[in-house]
């Protein structure tokens, strides 16, 4: 697994405040060949209370070799979030443009990009369109029919089954994208939006309560996870 500081600025402390800390990580069963953090040039407004300006988000890149001669660059990212009364689309569109540039500059055989992009395919911004021009969405590739993937039951934010964000409009914010360089090929064999839950103990401090609390199931996050299985084929040319 990547270390805390691998995908963050050197000014990231992470103890007192999350400022300058991306919160990104990559876990791999294969040794890392390279690791680097690429900071976005565009951040949120310093006047907004969302903290985006201070987060200094970007993308983490890790290179691995899952099979001899098969070089894969994995990118993970978290783009500018939607504000309470503003979209932050301006910053997000520029961040995605930088992401596409980093992906284009990779000389790996295969490139995989995943993360929380905070943009839905139906949003009135260029972010999703620009990503789709540069890469293939694993979710679209696997489900094929739009009503099977762009629907509330597979929403990654505001999903009706999420215990934190169920009250919001269901949207698709989290993706896995892929592409192959040269004559190589990569395609999606499986895709899922798993519902990850954990037990949370809610304490009852009333004098009449004889137990320590009530255990309830809650979502891991206000976002759902996305998972994909990818096939890699390398050309001999």
PDB file of C-alpha atoms in Angstrom:
ATOM      1  CA  UNK A   1       0.000   0.000   0.000  1.00  0.00           C
ATOM      2  CA  UNK A   2       1.157   3.535  -0.693  1.00  0.00           C
ATOM      3  CA  UNK A   3       2.373   5.552   2.284  1.00  0.00           C
ATOM      4  CA  UNK A   4       0.493   8.528   3.689  1.00  0.00           C
ATOM      5  CA  UNK A   5       2.800  11.078   2.082  1.00  0.00           C
ATOM      6  CA  UNK A   6       3.228   9.377  -1.289  1.00  0.00           C
ATOM      7  CA  UNK A   7       0.218  11.080  -2.860  1.00  0.00           C
ATOM      8  CA  UNK A   8       0.238  14.417  -1.055  1.00  0.00           C
ATOM      9  CA  UNK A   9       2.288  17.596  -0.886  1.00  0.00           C
ATOM     10  CA  UNK A  10       5.310  17.720   1.391  1.00  0.00           C
ATOM     11  CA  UNK A  11       3.465  20.349   3.460  1.00  0.00           C
ATOM     12  CA  UNK A  12       0.772  17.801   4.389  1.00  0.00           C
ATOM     13  CA  UNK A  13       0.722  17.153   8.140  1.00  0.00           C
ATOM     14  CA  UNK A  14      -2.636  15.449   8.605  1.00  0.00           C
ATOM     15  CA  UNK A  15      -2.672  15.737  12.384  1.00  0.00           C
ATOM     16  CA  UNK A  16      -4.215  19.117  13.125  1.00  0.00           C
ATOM     17  CA  UNK A  17      -5.853  19.886   9.765  1.00  0.00           C
ATOM     18  CA  UNK A  18      -6.385  18.090   6.437  1.00  0.00           C
ATOM     19  CA  UNK A  19      -4.900  21.043   4.544  1.00  0.00           C
ATOM     20  CA  UNK A  20      -2.532  20.120   1.684  1.00  0.00           C
ATOM     21  CA  UNK A  21      -3.444  16.430   2.127  1.00  0.00           C
ATOM     22  CA  UNK A  22      -5.079  14.660  -0.814  1.00  0.00           C
ATOM     23  CA  UNK A  23      -6.381  11.633   1.098  1.00  0.00           C
ATOM     24  CA  UNK A  24      -5.420   9.342  -1.805  1.00  0.00           C
ATOM     25  CA  UNK A  25      -4.047   5.807  -1.587  1.00  0.00           C
ATOM     26  CA  UNK A  26      -3.428   2.772  -3.794  1.00  0.00           C
ATOM     27  CA  UNK A  27      -3.291  -0.800  -2.493  1.00  0.00           C
ATOM     28  CA  UNK A  28      -1.520  -3.359  -4.679  1.00  0.00           C
ATOM     29  CA  UNK A  29      -0.517  -7.001  -4.348  1.00  0.00           C
ATOM     30  CA  UNK A  30       2.337  -6.209  -6.740  1.00  0.00           C
ATOM     31  CA  UNK A  31       5.420  -4.139  -5.858  1.00  0.00           C
ATOM     32  CA  UNK A  32       5.368  -0.484  -6.851  1.00  0.00           C
ATOM     33  CA  UNK A  33       7.846   0.378  -9.596  1.00  0.00           C
ATOM     34  CA  UNK A  34       7.124   4.113  -9.431  1.00  0.00           C
ATOM     35  CA  UNK A  35       4.977   6.390  -7.272  1.00  0.00           C
ATOM     36  CA  UNK A  36       4.265  10.095  -7.700  1.00  0.00           C
ATOM     37  CA  UNK A  37       1.767  12.779  -6.759  1.00  0.00           C
ATOM     38  CA  UNK A  38       0.545  15.190  -9.421  1.00  0.00           C
ATOM     39  CA  UNK A  39      -1.032  18.330  -7.984  1.00  0.00           C
ATOM     40  CA  UNK A  40      -3.840  20.089  -9.790  1.00  0.00           C
ATOM     41  CA  UNK A  41      -3.131  23.649 -10.913  1.00  0.00           C
ATOM     42  CA  UNK A  42      -6.762  24.628 -10.273  1.00  0.00           C
ATOM     43  CA  UNK A  43      -8.363  24.477  -6.829  1.00  0.00           C
ATOM     44  CA  UNK A  44     -11.553  25.795  -5.296  1.00  0.00           C
ATOM     45  CA  UNK A  45     -12.054  29.432  -4.387  1.00  0.00           C
ATOM     46  CA  UNK A  46     -10.366  30.691  -1.232  1.00  0.00           C
ATOM     47  CA  UNK A  47     -13.606  32.574  -0.501  1.00  0.00           C
ATOM     48  CA  UNK A  48     -15.731  29.409  -0.350  1.00  0.00           C
ATOM     49  CA  UNK A  49     -16.146  27.553   2.961  1.00  0.00           C
ATOM     50  CA  UNK A  50     -15.735  24.070   1.460  1.00  0.00           C
ATOM     51  CA  UNK A  51     -11.972  23.831   2.047  1.00  0.00           C
ATOM     52  CA  UNK A  52     -11.246  22.892  -1.557  1.00  0.00           C
ATOM     53  CA  UNK A  53      -8.696  25.675  -1.930  1.00  0.00           C
ATOM     54  CA  UNK A  54      -6.667  24.296   0.974  1.00  0.00           C
ATOM     55  CA  UNK A  55      -7.049  20.603   0.128  1.00  0.00           C
ATOM     56  CA  UNK A  56      -4.621  20.886  -2.809  1.00  0.00           C
ATOM     57  CA  UNK A  57      -6.050  17.874  -4.563  1.00  0.00           C
ATOM     58  CA  UNK A  58      -4.467  16.040  -7.453  1.00  0.00           C
ATOM     59  CA  UNK A  59      -3.817  12.503  -8.650  1.00  0.00           C
ATOM     60  CA  UNK A  60      -1.621   9.714  -7.377  1.00  0.00           C
ATOM     61  CA  UNK A  61       0.132   7.513  -9.912  1.00  0.00           C
ATOM     62  CA  UNK A  62       1.585   4.087  -9.167  1.00  0.00           C
ATOM     63  CA  UNK A  63       3.255   1.845 -11.730  1.00  0.00           C
ATOM     64  CA  UNK A  64       3.152  -1.936 -11.329  1.00  0.00           C
ATOM     65  CA  UNK A  65       3.991  -5.022 -13.397  1.00  0.00           C
ATOM     66  CA  UNK A  66       1.262  -7.634 -12.708  1.00  0.00           C
ATOM     67  CA  UNK A  67       2.761  -9.984 -15.305  1.00  0.00           C
ATOM     68  CA  UNK A  68       6.271  -9.931 -16.826  1.00  0.00           C
ATOM     69  CA  UNK A  69       6.349  -7.245 -19.491  1.00  0.00           C
ATOM     70  CA  UNK A  70       2.869  -5.905 -18.678  1.00  0.00           C
ATOM     71  CA  UNK A  71       3.387  -2.350 -17.382  1.00  0.00           C
ATOM     72  CA  UNK A  72       0.325  -0.704 -15.816  1.00  0.00           C
ATOM     73  CA  UNK A  73      -0.075   2.869 -14.567  1.00  0.00           C
ATOM     74  CA  UNK A  74      -2.788   3.250 -11.942  1.00  0.00           C
ATOM     75  CA  UNK A  75      -4.112   6.749 -11.294  1.00  0.00           C
ATOM     76  CA  UNK A  76      -6.352   7.634  -8.348  1.00  0.00           C
ATOM     77  CA  UNK A  77      -7.972  11.031  -7.888  1.00  0.00           C
ATOM     78  CA  UNK A  78     -10.583  13.129  -6.083  1.00  0.00           C
ATOM     79  CA  UNK A  79     -11.736  16.216  -7.946  1.00  0.00           C
ATOM     80  CA  UNK A  80     -13.355  19.372  -6.580  1.00  0.00           C
ATOM     81  CA  UNK A  81     -16.626  18.676  -4.764  1.00  0.00           C
ATOM     82  CA  UNK A  82     -19.980  20.293  -5.434  1.00  0.00           C
ATOM     83  CA  UNK A  83     -20.655  23.151  -2.996  1.00  0.00           C
ATOM     84  CA  UNK A  84     -23.859  23.846  -1.056  1.00  0.00           C
ATOM     85  CA  UNK A  85     -24.986  26.591  -3.452  1.00  0.00           C
ATOM     86  CA  UNK A  86     -22.419  26.415  -6.272  1.00  0.00           C
ATOM     87  CA  UNK A  87     -21.196  23.645  -8.584  1.00  0.00           C
ATOM     88  CA  UNK A  88     -17.400  24.216  -8.644  1.00  0.00           C
ATOM     89  CA  UNK A  89     -17.679  23.055 -12.273  1.00  0.00           C
ATOM     90  CA  UNK A  90     -15.076  25.578 -13.436  1.00  0.00           C
ATOM     91  CA  UNK A  91     -12.379  24.068 -11.226  1.00  0.00           C
ATOM     92  CA  UNK A  92     -13.469  20.487 -11.861  1.00  0.00           C
ATOM     93  CA  UNK A  93     -13.374  20.901 -15.649  1.00  0.00           C
ATOM     94  CA  UNK A  94      -9.804  22.212 -15.472  1.00  0.00           C
ATOM     95  CA  UNK A  95      -8.798  19.413 -13.100  1.00  0.00           C
ATOM     96  CA  UNK A  96     -10.179  16.779 -15.467  1.00  0.00           C
ATOM     97  CA  UNK A  97      -8.351  18.411 -18.377  1.00  0.00           C
ATOM     98  CA  UNK A  98      -5.108  18.025 -16.416  1.00  0.00           C
ATOM     99  CA  UNK A  99      -5.967  14.403 -15.594  1.00  0.00           C
ATOM    100  CA  UNK A 100      -6.480  13.616 -19.264  1.00  0.00           C
ATOM    101  CA  UNK A 101      -3.124  15.224 -20.022  1.00  0.00           C
ATOM    102  CA  UNK A 102      -1.363  13.066 -17.442  1.00  0.00           C
ATOM    103  CA  UNK A 103      -3.027   9.941 -18.813  1.00  0.00           C
ATOM    104  CA  UNK A 104      -2.061  10.910 -22.373  1.00  0.00           C
ATOM    105  CA  UNK A 105       1.577  11.331 -21.325  1.00  0.00           C
ATOM    106  CA  UNK A 106       1.814   7.851 -19.779  1.00  0.00           C
ATOM    107  CA  UNK A 107       3.980   5.406 -21.720  1.00  0.00           C
ATOM    108  CA  UNK A 108       2.667   2.367 -19.837  1.00  0.00           C
ATOM    109  CA  UNK A 109       1.090  -0.510 -21.749  1.00  0.00           C
ATOM    110  CA  UNK A 110      -2.171  -0.051 -19.836  1.00  0.00           C
ATOM    111  CA  UNK A 111      -3.653   2.839 -17.834  1.00  0.00           C
ATOM    112  CA  UNK A 112      -6.378   2.604 -15.198  1.00  0.00           C
ATOM    113  CA  UNK A 113      -7.930   5.695 -13.594  1.00  0.00           C
ATOM    114  CA  UNK A 114     -10.313   5.560 -10.656  1.00  0.00           C
ATOM    115  CA  UNK A 115     -11.719   7.899  -8.055  1.00  0.00           C
ATOM    116  CA  UNK A 116     -14.406  10.315  -6.962  1.00  0.00           C
ATOM    117  CA  UNK A 117     -14.928  12.726  -9.866  1.00  0.00           C
ATOM    118  CA  UNK A 118     -17.905  14.595  -8.376  1.00  0.00           C
ATOM    119  CA  UNK A 119     -19.559  14.877 -11.784  1.00  0.00           C
ATOM    120  CA  UNK A 120     -22.544  12.995 -13.167  1.00  0.00           C
ATOM    121  CA  UNK A 121     -22.952  12.167 -16.894  1.00  0.00           C
ATOM    122  CA  UNK A 122     -26.074  14.341 -16.894  1.00  0.00           C
ATOM    123  CA  UNK A 123     -24.310  17.409 -15.454  1.00  0.00           C
ATOM    124  CA  UNK A 124     -24.017  20.533 -17.560  1.00  0.00           C
ATOM    125  CA  UNK A 125     -20.217  20.515 -17.685  1.00  0.00           C
ATOM    126  CA  UNK A 126     -17.486  19.043 -19.871  1.00  0.00           C
ATOM    127  CA  UNK A 127     -15.795  16.817 -17.274  1.00  0.00           C
ATOM    128  CA  UNK A 128     -17.477  13.493 -18.053  1.00  0.00           C
ATOM    129  CA  UNK A 129     -17.405  14.099 -21.804  1.00  0.00           C
ATOM    130  CA  UNK A 130     -13.660  14.832 -21.752  1.00  0.00           C
ATOM    131  CA  UNK A 131     -12.940  11.692 -19.734  1.00  0.00           C
ATOM    132  CA  UNK A 132     -15.031   9.587 -22.114  1.00  0.00           C
ATOM    133  CA  UNK A 133     -13.135  10.932 -25.124  1.00  0.00           C
ATOM    134  CA  UNK A 134      -9.821   9.907 -23.580  1.00  0.00           C
ATOM    135  CA  UNK A 135     -10.707   6.607 -21.880  1.00  0.00           C
ATOM    136  CA  UNK A 136     -13.345   3.877 -21.592  1.00  0.00           C
ATOM    137  CA  UNK A 137     -15.724   3.725 -18.652  1.00  0.00           C
ATOM    138  CA  UNK A 138     -15.724   0.226 -17.162  1.00  0.00           C
ATOM    139  CA  UNK A 139     -19.296   0.685 -15.987  1.00  0.00           C
ATOM    140  CA  UNK A 140     -20.622   1.624 -19.429  1.00  0.00           C
ATOM    141  CA  UNK A 141     -18.592  -1.094 -21.110  1.00  0.00           C
ATOM    142  CA  UNK A 142     -19.930  -3.824 -18.826  1.00  0.00           C
ATOM    143  CA  UNK A 143     -23.622  -2.890 -18.603  1.00  0.00           C
ATOM    144  CA  UNK A 144     -23.945  -1.598 -22.199  1.00  0.00           C
ATOM    145  CA  UNK A 145     -27.565  -0.439 -21.836  1.00  0.00           C
ATOM    146  CA  UNK A 146     -27.755   3.034 -20.300  1.00  0.00           C
ATOM    147  CA  UNK A 147     -30.767   2.233 -18.100  1.00  0.00           C
ATOM    148  CA  UNK A 148     -28.717  -0.519 -16.432  1.00  0.00           C
ATOM    149  CA  UNK A 149     -25.960   1.772 -15.174  1.00  0.00           C
ATOM    150  CA  UNK A 150     -27.359   5.312 -15.081  1.00  0.00           C
ATOM    151  CA  UNK A 151     -30.047   4.552 -12.524  1.00  0.00           C
ATOM    152  CA  UNK A 152     -30.654   5.085  -8.777  1.00  0.00           C
ATOM    153  CA  UNK A 153     -29.738   1.526  -7.761  1.00  0.00           C
ATOM    154  CA  UNK A 154     -26.213   2.040  -9.115  1.00  0.00           C
ATOM    155  CA  UNK A 155     -25.795   5.635  -7.996  1.00  0.00           C
ATOM    156  CA  UNK A 156     -22.575   6.138  -6.069  1.00  0.00           C
ATOM    157  CA  UNK A 157     -23.860   9.197  -4.207  1.00  0.00           C
ATOM    158  CA  UNK A 158     -27.407   9.643  -2.943  1.00  0.00           C
ATOM    159  CA  UNK A 159     -28.051   5.927  -3.406  1.00  0.00           C
ATOM    160  CA  UNK A 160     -31.393   4.994  -1.790  1.00  0.00           C
ATOM    161  CA  UNK A 161     -29.610   2.270   0.217  1.00  0.00           C
ATOM    162  CA  UNK A 162     -26.949   4.589   1.643  1.00  0.00           C
ATOM    163  CA  UNK A 163     -27.513   5.449   5.301  1.00  0.00           C
ATOM    164  CA  UNK A 164     -25.791   8.846   5.021  1.00  0.00           C
ATOM    165  CA  UNK A 165     -26.799  10.277   1.626  1.00  0.00           C
ATOM    166  CA  UNK A 166     -30.097   8.529   0.800  1.00  0.00           C
ATOM    167  CA  UNK A 167     -32.008  11.818   1.109  1.00  0.00           C
ATOM    168  CA  UNK A 168     -30.145  13.427  -1.829  1.00  0.00           C
ATOM    169  CA  UNK A 169     -30.744  13.044  -5.563  1.00  0.00           C
ATOM    170  CA  UNK A 170     -29.045   9.826  -6.805  1.00  0.00           C
ATOM    171  CA  UNK A 171     -26.028  10.609  -8.997  1.00  0.00           C
ATOM    172  CA  UNK A 172     -23.031   8.804 -10.439  1.00  0.00           C
ATOM    173  CA  UNK A 173     -19.815  10.382  -9.153  1.00  0.00           C
ATOM    174  CA  UNK A 174     -17.324   7.498  -8.863  1.00  0.00           C
ATOM    175  CA  UNK A 175     -15.787   5.710 -11.835  1.00  0.00           C
ATOM    176  CA  UNK A 176     -13.136   3.327 -13.106  1.00  0.00           C
ATOM    177  CA  UNK A 177     -11.702   4.264 -16.505  1.00  0.00           C
ATOM    178  CA  UNK A 178      -9.157   2.415 -18.631  1.00  0.00           C
ATOM    179  CA  UNK A 179      -7.220   2.567 -21.885  1.00  0.00           C
ATOM    180  CA  UNK A 180      -4.394   0.712 -23.615  1.00  0.00           C
ATOM    181  CA  UNK A 181      -1.436   2.182 -25.453  1.00  0.00           C
ATOM    182  CA  UNK A 182      -0.041   1.068 -28.791  1.00  0.00           C
ATOM    183  CA  UNK A 183      -1.538  -2.238 -30.071  1.00  0.00           C
ATOM    184  CA  UNK A 184      -2.444  -3.541 -26.626  1.00  0.00           C
ATOM    185  CA  UNK A 185      -6.016  -4.203 -25.469  1.00  0.00           C
ATOM    186  CA  UNK A 186      -7.887  -3.907 -22.175  1.00  0.00           C
ATOM    187  CA  UNK A 187     -11.535  -4.642 -21.470  1.00  0.00           C
ATOM    188  CA  UNK A 188     -13.934  -5.015 -18.557  1.00  0.00           C
ATOM    189  CA  UNK A 189     -14.932  -8.515 -17.473  1.00  0.00           C
ATOM    190  CA  UNK A 190     -16.945  -7.496 -14.399  1.00  0.00           C
ATOM    191  CA  UNK A 191     -18.283  -4.361 -12.717  1.00  0.00           C
ATOM    192  CA  UNK A 192     -20.239  -3.845  -9.530  1.00  0.00           C
ATOM    193  CA  UNK A 193     -21.377  -1.195  -7.063  1.00  0.00           C
ATOM    194  CA  UNK A 194     -21.097  -3.110  -3.776  1.00  0.00           C
ATOM    195  CA  UNK A 195     -22.903  -1.900  -0.669  1.00  0.00           C
ATOM    196  CA  UNK A 196     -20.276  -1.933   2.061  1.00  0.00           C
ATOM    197  CA  UNK A 197     -21.624  -1.785   5.606  1.00  0.00           C
ATOM    198  CA  UNK A 198     -20.244  -1.753   9.121  1.00  0.00           C
ATOM    199  CA  UNK A 199     -21.678  -2.086  12.616  1.00  0.00           C
ATOM    200  CA  UNK A 200     -21.963   1.160  14.548  1.00  0.00           C
ATOM    201  CA  UNK A 201     -22.818   1.250  18.239  1.00  0.00           C
ATOM    202  CA  UNK A 202     -25.187   4.039  19.219  1.00  0.00           C
ATOM    203  CA  UNK A 203     -24.892   4.675  22.948  1.00  0.00           C
ATOM    204  CA  UNK A 204     -27.870   5.402  25.177  1.00  0.00           C
ATOM    205  CA  UNK A 205     -26.969   7.432  28.221  1.00  0.00           C
ATOM    206  CA  UNK A 206     -30.394   7.254  29.845  1.00  0.00           C
ATOM    207  CA  UNK A 207     -30.344   5.891  33.438  1.00  0.00           C
ATOM    208  CA  UNK A 208     -32.854   3.184  32.581  1.00  0.00           C
ATOM    209  CA  UNK A 209     -30.672   1.672  29.878  1.00  0.00           C
ATOM    210  CA  UNK A 210     -28.840  -1.422  31.105  1.00  0.00           C
ATOM    211  CA  UNK A 211     -26.838  -2.016  27.901  1.00  0.00           C
ATOM    212  CA  UNK A 212     -23.865  -0.175  26.469  1.00  0.00           C
ATOM    213  CA  UNK A 213     -25.670   0.724  23.262  1.00  0.00           C
ATOM    214  CA  UNK A 214     -27.471  -0.473  20.171  1.00  0.00           C
ATOM    215  CA  UNK A 215     -25.552  -1.815  17.165  1.00  0.00           C
ATOM    216  CA  UNK A 216     -26.879  -0.673  13.800  1.00  0.00           C
ATOM    217  CA  UNK A 217     -25.610  -1.205  10.256  1.00  0.00           C
ATOM    218  CA  UNK A 218     -24.324   1.925   8.523  1.00  0.00           C
ATOM    219  CA  UNK A 219     -22.671   2.579   5.178  1.00  0.00           C
ATOM    220  CA  UNK A 220     -18.875   2.862   5.037  1.00  0.00           C
ATOM    221  CA  UNK A 221     -19.228   6.287   3.424  1.00  0.00           C
ATOM    222  CA  UNK A 222     -21.767   8.660   1.920  1.00  0.00           C
ATOM    223  CA  UNK A 223     -20.433   7.364  -1.432  1.00  0.00           C
ATOM    224  CA  UNK A 224     -20.663   3.769  -2.674  1.00  0.00           C
ATOM    225  CA  UNK A 225     -17.603   1.837  -3.769  1.00  0.00           C
ATOM    226  CA  UNK A 226     -17.047   0.713  -7.352  1.00  0.00           C
ATOM    227  CA  UNK A 227     -15.179  -2.434  -8.327  1.00  0.00           C
ATOM    228  CA  UNK A 228     -14.091  -3.843 -11.654  1.00  0.00           C
ATOM    229  CA  UNK A 229     -12.217  -6.801 -13.124  1.00  0.00           C
ATOM    230  CA  UNK A 230     -10.106  -6.013 -16.192  1.00  0.00           C
ATOM    231  CA  UNK A 231      -8.526  -8.273 -18.796  1.00  0.00           C
ATOM    232  CA  UNK A 232      -5.178  -7.208 -20.261  1.00  0.00           C
ATOM    233  CA  UNK A 233      -3.874  -8.373 -23.619  1.00  0.00           C
ATOM    234  CA  UNK A 234      -0.438  -7.339 -24.848  1.00  0.00           C
ATOM    235  CA  UNK A 235       0.500  -7.330 -28.515  1.00  0.00           C
ATOM    236  CA  UNK A 236       3.768  -8.887 -29.639  1.00  0.00           C
ATOM    237  CA  UNK A 237       4.202  -6.051 -32.145  1.00  0.00           C
TER     238      UNK A 237
END
